[in-house]
Short mmCIF file of N, CA and C in Angstrom, two decimals:
data_model
loop_
_atom_site.label_atom_id
_atom_site.label_comp_id
_atom_site.label_asym_id
_atom_site.label_seq_id
_atom_site.Cartn_x
_atom_site.Cartn_y
_atom_site.Cartn_z
N MET A 11 0.84 -1.18 0.00
CA MET A 11 0.00 0.00 0.00
C MET A 11 0.89 1.24 0.00
N VAL A 12 0.44 2.27 -0.73
CA VAL A 12 1.30 3.44 -0.87
C VAL A 12 0.49 4.66 -1.33
N VAL A 13 0.99 5.83 -0.97
CA VAL A 13 0.47 7.09 -1.48
C VAL A 13 1.41 7.54 -2.59
N ARG A 14 0.84 7.90 -3.71
CA ARG A 14 1.62 8.48 -4.79
C ARG A 14 1.30 9.97 -4.83
N VAL A 15 2.31 10.77 -5.10
CA VAL A 15 2.13 12.21 -5.28
C VAL A 15 2.28 12.45 -6.78
N VAL A 16 1.21 12.93 -7.42
CA VAL A 16 1.16 12.97 -8.88
C VAL A 16 0.79 14.35 -9.41
N ARG A 17 1.06 14.51 -10.70
CA ARG A 17 0.55 15.68 -11.41
C ARG A 17 -0.81 15.30 -11.98
N LEU A 18 -1.82 16.04 -11.62
CA LEU A 18 -3.17 15.76 -12.11
C LEU A 18 -3.22 15.93 -13.62
N GLY A 19 -3.97 15.05 -14.27
CA GLY A 19 -4.11 15.08 -15.72
C GLY A 19 -3.12 14.18 -16.43
N THR A 20 -2.19 13.58 -15.69
CA THR A 20 -1.22 12.65 -16.28
C THR A 20 -1.80 11.24 -16.26
N PRO A 21 -1.28 10.36 -17.12
CA PRO A 21 -1.77 8.98 -17.11
C PRO A 21 -1.58 8.33 -15.73
N ARG A 22 -2.53 7.50 -15.36
CA ARG A 22 -2.46 6.81 -14.08
C ARG A 22 -1.50 5.64 -14.17
N THR A 23 -0.90 5.32 -13.03
CA THR A 23 -0.02 4.16 -12.97
C THR A 23 -0.84 2.94 -12.57
N GLU A 24 -0.26 1.77 -12.82
CA GLU A 24 -0.94 0.54 -12.43
C GLU A 24 -1.14 0.52 -10.92
N ASN A 25 -2.32 0.13 -10.49
CA ASN A 25 -2.68 0.04 -9.06
C ASN A 25 -2.59 1.37 -8.33
N GLU A 26 -2.77 2.47 -9.04
CA GLU A 26 -2.69 3.78 -8.40
C GLU A 26 -3.78 3.98 -7.36
N GLY A 27 -4.93 3.42 -7.61
CA GLY A 27 -6.04 3.61 -6.69
C GLY A 27 -6.74 4.95 -6.91
N LEU A 28 -7.46 5.37 -5.90
CA LEU A 28 -8.22 6.62 -5.95
C LEU A 28 -7.28 7.80 -6.13
N ARG A 29 -7.64 8.72 -7.00
CA ARG A 29 -6.84 9.94 -7.22
C ARG A 29 -7.58 11.10 -6.57
N ILE A 30 -6.88 11.78 -5.67
CA ILE A 30 -7.45 12.88 -4.90
C ILE A 30 -6.84 14.19 -5.37
N GLY A 31 -7.68 15.11 -5.79
CA GLY A 31 -7.21 16.43 -6.23
C GLY A 31 -7.11 17.39 -5.07
N THR A 32 -5.88 17.76 -4.72
CA THR A 32 -5.66 18.70 -3.62
C THR A 32 -5.41 20.08 -4.22
N VAL A 33 -6.40 20.56 -4.94
CA VAL A 33 -6.32 21.83 -5.67
C VAL A 33 -7.47 22.74 -5.25
N ARG A 34 -7.24 24.02 -5.40
CA ARG A 34 -8.25 25.01 -4.99
C ARG A 34 -9.42 25.05 -5.96
N ARG A 35 -9.14 24.83 -7.26
CA ARG A 35 -10.20 24.93 -8.27
C ARG A 35 -10.19 23.71 -9.19
N PRO A 36 -11.37 23.32 -9.69
CA PRO A 36 -11.45 22.22 -10.65
C PRO A 36 -10.76 22.61 -11.96
N PRO A 37 -10.42 21.62 -12.81
CA PRO A 37 -9.76 21.95 -14.08
C PRO A 37 -10.70 22.77 -14.98
N ARG A 38 -10.15 23.78 -15.60
CA ARG A 38 -10.94 24.67 -16.46
C ARG A 38 -11.37 23.96 -17.74
N GLY A 39 -12.61 24.19 -18.12
CA GLY A 39 -13.10 23.69 -19.39
C GLY A 39 -13.35 22.20 -19.45
N VAL A 40 -13.29 21.53 -18.30
CA VAL A 40 -13.51 20.09 -18.28
C VAL A 40 -14.85 19.82 -17.59
N PRO A 41 -15.76 19.11 -18.24
CA PRO A 41 -17.03 18.79 -17.59
C PRO A 41 -16.79 17.94 -16.35
N LYS A 42 -17.53 18.19 -15.30
CA LYS A 42 -17.38 17.46 -14.05
C LYS A 42 -17.41 15.95 -14.26
N ALA A 43 -18.26 15.49 -15.16
CA ALA A 43 -18.38 14.05 -15.43
C ALA A 43 -17.11 13.46 -16.04
N ALA A 44 -16.22 14.31 -16.56
CA ALA A 44 -15.00 13.82 -17.22
C ALA A 44 -13.76 13.93 -16.34
N PHE A 45 -13.88 14.45 -15.13
CA PHE A 45 -12.70 14.62 -14.27
C PHE A 45 -11.94 13.30 -14.11
N ALA A 46 -12.62 12.24 -13.73
CA ALA A 46 -11.95 10.95 -13.49
C ALA A 46 -11.47 10.32 -14.80
N SER A 47 -12.32 10.30 -15.83
CA SER A 47 -11.95 9.63 -17.08
C SER A 47 -10.79 10.32 -17.79
N GLN A 48 -10.58 11.61 -17.54
CA GLN A 48 -9.46 12.33 -18.13
C GLN A 48 -8.26 12.40 -17.19
N ASN A 49 -8.28 11.61 -16.14
CA ASN A 49 -7.17 11.48 -15.19
C ASN A 49 -6.88 12.75 -14.38
N TRP A 50 -7.91 13.57 -14.17
CA TRP A 50 -7.71 14.72 -13.29
C TRP A 50 -7.77 14.23 -11.85
N TYR A 51 -8.96 13.83 -11.40
CA TYR A 51 -9.10 13.26 -10.05
C TYR A 51 -10.45 12.59 -9.92
N ASP A 52 -10.51 11.68 -8.94
CA ASP A 52 -11.77 11.00 -8.62
C ASP A 52 -12.53 11.76 -7.54
N VAL A 53 -11.77 12.34 -6.62
CA VAL A 53 -12.35 13.08 -5.49
C VAL A 53 -11.62 14.41 -5.39
N TRP A 54 -12.38 15.47 -5.24
CA TRP A 54 -11.81 16.80 -5.07
C TRP A 54 -11.72 17.09 -3.59
N PHE A 55 -10.52 17.42 -3.11
CA PHE A 55 -10.29 17.67 -1.69
C PHE A 55 -9.52 18.98 -1.53
N PRO A 56 -10.21 20.12 -1.74
CA PRO A 56 -9.52 21.42 -1.70
C PRO A 56 -9.00 21.80 -0.32
N ASN A 57 -9.41 21.08 0.73
CA ASN A 57 -8.92 21.38 2.08
C ASN A 57 -7.40 21.36 2.15
N LEU A 58 -6.77 20.51 1.36
CA LEU A 58 -5.31 20.38 1.41
C LEU A 58 -4.60 21.23 0.36
N ALA A 59 -5.34 22.09 -0.30
CA ALA A 59 -4.74 23.05 -1.24
C ALA A 59 -4.39 24.32 -0.49
N PRO A 60 -3.39 25.04 -0.94
CA PRO A 60 -3.11 26.34 -0.32
C PRO A 60 -4.27 27.30 -0.55
N SER A 61 -4.44 28.24 0.37
CA SER A 61 -5.44 29.30 0.15
C SER A 61 -5.05 30.06 -1.11
N VAL A 62 -5.97 30.82 -1.65
CA VAL A 62 -5.70 31.58 -2.88
C VAL A 62 -4.50 32.51 -2.67
N GLU A 63 -4.45 33.19 -1.53
CA GLU A 63 -3.34 34.12 -1.27
C GLU A 63 -2.01 33.38 -1.19
N THR A 64 -2.01 32.23 -0.50
CA THR A 64 -0.78 31.46 -0.36
C THR A 64 -0.37 30.86 -1.69
N MET A 65 -1.34 30.39 -2.47
CA MET A 65 -1.05 29.83 -3.79
C MET A 65 -0.37 30.88 -4.67
N LYS A 66 -0.86 32.11 -4.63
CA LYS A 66 -0.25 33.19 -5.43
C LYS A 66 1.18 33.45 -4.97
N LEU A 67 1.41 33.38 -3.67
CA LEU A 67 2.75 33.55 -3.12
C LEU A 67 3.70 32.50 -3.71
N GLY A 68 3.25 31.25 -3.77
CA GLY A 68 4.07 30.18 -4.34
C GLY A 68 4.27 30.34 -5.83
N GLN A 69 3.23 30.70 -6.55
CA GLN A 69 3.35 30.87 -8.00
C GLN A 69 4.30 32.00 -8.37
N ASP A 70 4.32 33.04 -7.53
CA ASP A 70 5.17 34.20 -7.81
C ASP A 70 6.59 34.05 -7.25
N ALA A 71 6.85 32.99 -6.50
CA ALA A 71 8.17 32.82 -5.87
C ALA A 71 9.26 32.63 -6.92
N GLU A 72 10.23 33.51 -6.91
CA GLU A 72 11.36 33.42 -7.84
C GLU A 72 12.68 33.21 -7.13
N THR A 73 12.71 33.43 -5.84
CA THR A 73 13.95 33.27 -5.08
C THR A 73 13.74 32.21 -4.00
N PRO A 74 14.82 31.64 -3.49
CA PRO A 74 14.68 30.69 -2.39
C PRO A 74 13.97 31.30 -1.17
N ALA A 75 14.22 32.56 -0.90
CA ALA A 75 13.56 33.22 0.24
C ALA A 75 12.05 33.32 0.01
N GLN A 76 11.65 33.65 -1.20
CA GLN A 76 10.22 33.73 -1.50
C GLN A 76 9.57 32.36 -1.42
N TRP A 77 10.28 31.33 -1.91
CA TRP A 77 9.73 29.98 -1.82
C TRP A 77 9.61 29.55 -0.36
N SER A 78 10.60 29.88 0.45
CA SER A 78 10.55 29.55 1.88
C SER A 78 9.37 30.22 2.56
N ALA A 79 9.07 31.45 2.16
CA ALA A 79 7.91 32.15 2.72
C ALA A 79 6.62 31.42 2.36
N PHE A 80 6.53 30.95 1.11
CA PHE A 80 5.37 30.17 0.71
C PHE A 80 5.26 28.90 1.55
N VAL A 81 6.36 28.17 1.69
CA VAL A 81 6.35 26.91 2.44
C VAL A 81 5.91 27.15 3.87
N ARG A 82 6.45 28.18 4.52
CA ARG A 82 6.04 28.49 5.90
C ARG A 82 4.54 28.76 5.99
N ARG A 83 4.04 29.54 5.05
CA ARG A 83 2.62 29.90 5.08
C ARG A 83 1.73 28.68 4.83
N TYR A 84 2.10 27.84 3.85
CA TYR A 84 1.32 26.64 3.55
C TYR A 84 1.37 25.67 4.73
N ARG A 85 2.54 25.49 5.32
CA ARG A 85 2.65 24.62 6.49
C ARG A 85 1.77 25.13 7.64
N ALA A 86 1.71 26.43 7.82
CA ALA A 86 0.86 27.00 8.87
C ALA A 86 -0.62 26.70 8.58
N GLU A 87 -1.01 26.79 7.32
CA GLU A 87 -2.39 26.46 6.95
C GLU A 87 -2.69 24.99 7.22
N MET A 88 -1.73 24.13 6.93
CA MET A 88 -1.93 22.69 7.13
C MET A 88 -1.85 22.29 8.61
N ALA A 89 -1.37 23.19 9.45
CA ALA A 89 -1.27 22.89 10.88
C ALA A 89 -2.57 23.13 11.64
N THR A 90 -3.59 23.70 10.97
CA THR A 90 -4.87 23.89 11.65
C THR A 90 -5.44 22.52 11.99
N PRO A 91 -6.25 22.43 13.03
CA PRO A 91 -6.78 21.11 13.42
C PRO A 91 -7.47 20.37 12.27
N GLU A 92 -8.32 21.04 11.53
CA GLU A 92 -9.04 20.37 10.44
C GLU A 92 -8.07 19.77 9.41
N ASN A 93 -7.09 20.55 9.01
CA ASN A 93 -6.16 20.07 7.99
C ASN A 93 -5.19 19.04 8.53
N SER A 94 -4.72 19.21 9.75
CA SER A 94 -3.81 18.20 10.29
C SER A 94 -4.54 16.87 10.51
N HIS A 95 -5.83 16.92 10.85
CA HIS A 95 -6.61 15.68 10.95
C HIS A 95 -6.76 15.02 9.58
N SER A 96 -6.94 15.82 8.55
CA SER A 96 -7.04 15.28 7.19
C SER A 96 -5.74 14.60 6.77
N ILE A 97 -4.61 15.23 7.08
CA ILE A 97 -3.32 14.62 6.76
C ILE A 97 -3.14 13.32 7.54
N GLY A 98 -3.53 13.33 8.81
CA GLY A 98 -3.46 12.11 9.61
C GLY A 98 -4.34 11.01 9.05
N LEU A 99 -5.52 11.37 8.60
CA LEU A 99 -6.43 10.39 8.00
C LEU A 99 -5.80 9.76 6.75
N LEU A 100 -5.24 10.59 5.88
CA LEU A 100 -4.61 10.07 4.67
C LEU A 100 -3.40 9.19 5.02
N ALA A 101 -2.64 9.59 6.02
CA ALA A 101 -1.50 8.77 6.45
C ALA A 101 -1.98 7.40 6.93
N ALA A 102 -3.06 7.38 7.71
CA ALA A 102 -3.60 6.10 8.20
C ALA A 102 -4.14 5.26 7.05
N LEU A 103 -4.83 5.89 6.11
CA LEU A 103 -5.36 5.15 4.95
C LEU A 103 -4.24 4.55 4.11
N SER A 104 -3.10 5.20 4.07
CA SER A 104 -1.99 4.69 3.27
C SER A 104 -1.47 3.35 3.79
N GLN A 105 -1.81 3.02 5.01
CA GLN A 105 -1.41 1.72 5.58
C GLN A 105 -2.30 0.59 5.06
N GLN A 106 -3.44 0.95 4.46
CA GLN A 106 -4.44 -0.04 4.04
C GLN A 106 -4.74 -0.09 2.55
N THR A 107 -4.47 1.02 1.83
CA THR A 107 -4.89 1.07 0.43
C THR A 107 -3.99 2.00 -0.38
N ASN A 108 -3.96 1.79 -1.68
CA ASN A 108 -3.25 2.67 -2.60
C ASN A 108 -4.15 3.84 -2.97
N PHE A 109 -3.57 5.02 -3.03
CA PHE A 109 -4.26 6.18 -3.56
C PHE A 109 -3.21 7.22 -3.93
N SER A 110 -3.64 8.27 -4.59
CA SER A 110 -2.69 9.33 -4.96
C SER A 110 -3.30 10.68 -4.61
N VAL A 111 -2.42 11.64 -4.41
CA VAL A 111 -2.81 13.04 -4.20
C VAL A 111 -2.06 13.86 -5.23
N GLY A 112 -2.67 14.94 -5.68
CA GLY A 112 -1.98 15.69 -6.71
C GLY A 112 -2.46 17.09 -6.93
N CYS A 113 -1.74 17.75 -7.83
CA CYS A 113 -1.98 19.14 -8.22
C CYS A 113 -1.64 19.25 -9.71
N TYR A 114 -1.97 20.40 -10.28
CA TYR A 114 -1.74 20.63 -11.71
C TYR A 114 -0.32 21.04 -12.07
N CYS A 115 0.44 21.53 -11.12
CA CYS A 115 1.77 22.10 -11.40
C CYS A 115 2.67 21.10 -12.12
N GLU A 116 3.44 21.61 -13.04
CA GLU A 116 4.33 20.75 -13.82
C GLU A 116 5.45 20.18 -12.97
N ARG A 117 6.07 21.01 -12.12
CA ARG A 117 7.22 20.58 -11.34
C ARG A 117 6.86 20.44 -9.87
N GLU A 118 6.98 19.23 -9.34
CA GLU A 118 6.64 19.00 -7.94
C GLU A 118 7.49 19.84 -7.01
N GLU A 119 8.76 20.04 -7.34
CA GLU A 119 9.64 20.78 -6.44
C GLU A 119 9.25 22.25 -6.29
N HIS A 120 8.41 22.75 -7.18
CA HIS A 120 7.92 24.14 -7.08
C HIS A 120 6.39 24.13 -7.01
N CYS A 121 5.89 23.26 -6.14
CA CYS A 121 4.44 23.06 -5.99
C CYS A 121 4.15 22.68 -4.55
N HIS A 122 2.94 22.98 -4.11
CA HIS A 122 2.58 22.62 -2.73
C HIS A 122 2.62 21.12 -2.49
N ARG A 123 2.55 20.34 -3.57
CA ARG A 123 2.56 18.89 -3.35
C ARG A 123 3.90 18.40 -2.82
N SER A 124 5.00 19.13 -3.05
CA SER A 124 6.28 18.75 -2.45
C SER A 124 6.21 18.89 -0.93
N VAL A 125 5.54 19.92 -0.47
CA VAL A 125 5.38 20.13 0.98
C VAL A 125 4.37 19.13 1.53
N LEU A 126 3.31 18.87 0.78
CA LEU A 126 2.31 17.89 1.20
C LEU A 126 2.96 16.51 1.34
N ARG A 127 3.86 16.18 0.45
CA ARG A 127 4.61 14.91 0.54
C ARG A 127 5.32 14.83 1.89
N GLU A 128 6.01 15.91 2.27
CA GLU A 128 6.74 15.95 3.54
C GLU A 128 5.78 15.83 4.73
N LEU A 129 4.66 16.52 4.66
CA LEU A 129 3.68 16.48 5.75
C LEU A 129 3.11 15.08 5.92
N LEU A 130 2.80 14.43 4.81
CA LEU A 130 2.29 13.05 4.87
C LEU A 130 3.33 12.11 5.44
N ALA A 131 4.59 12.27 5.01
CA ALA A 131 5.67 11.42 5.53
C ALA A 131 5.82 11.63 7.04
N SER A 132 5.77 12.87 7.48
CA SER A 132 5.89 13.17 8.90
C SER A 132 4.75 12.55 9.72
N ALA A 133 3.60 12.40 9.08
CA ALA A 133 2.43 11.82 9.75
C ALA A 133 2.45 10.29 9.69
N GLY A 134 3.48 9.72 9.06
CA GLY A 134 3.62 8.26 9.01
C GLY A 134 3.04 7.59 7.78
N ALA A 135 2.75 8.37 6.75
CA ALA A 135 2.20 7.79 5.52
C ALA A 135 3.25 6.94 4.82
N LYS A 136 2.79 5.88 4.18
CA LYS A 136 3.64 5.08 3.29
C LYS A 136 3.59 5.76 1.94
N LEU A 137 4.72 6.31 1.51
CA LEU A 137 4.79 7.06 0.26
C LEU A 137 5.62 6.33 -0.78
N GLU A 138 5.17 6.44 -2.02
CA GLU A 138 6.00 5.95 -3.12
C GLU A 138 7.21 6.87 -3.18
N PRO A 139 8.40 6.31 -3.37
CA PRO A 139 9.60 7.17 -3.46
C PRO A 139 9.43 8.20 -4.55
N HIS A 140 9.99 9.38 -4.30
CA HIS A 140 9.93 10.49 -5.25
C HIS A 140 10.60 10.10 -6.56
N GLY A 141 9.95 10.47 -7.67
CA GLY A 141 10.55 10.23 -8.97
C GLY A 141 10.23 8.89 -9.60
N ARG A 142 9.33 8.12 -9.01
CA ARG A 142 8.99 6.84 -9.62
C ARG A 142 7.75 6.96 -10.45
#
């Protein structure tokens, strides 16, 4: 059993399981009925997405200091009871079933999903190694 951290809209891997979209907004121009069949996500879970303000901070980050500011802010958002319970739930589920979490960003290293990967690992989630 494992959690995969993926780019939404990419082909699914064998035994990937449920794909969870940790994004603030659904994909543009895609009918809701096609989200799963087009490999976006099966379940939308915006709770684990950065707030709009924090997301803009990350998108605009051009320096390591700006990226660090984004990471601090996103981590603070994920530290709220509701979000930390959600991360704990996903970590526990990873002990029993395969699933994936993802975002639209092209590069994981410049996306909230890199931080989400760390948060899940810290919570004890079984994660697929990065880059597989």
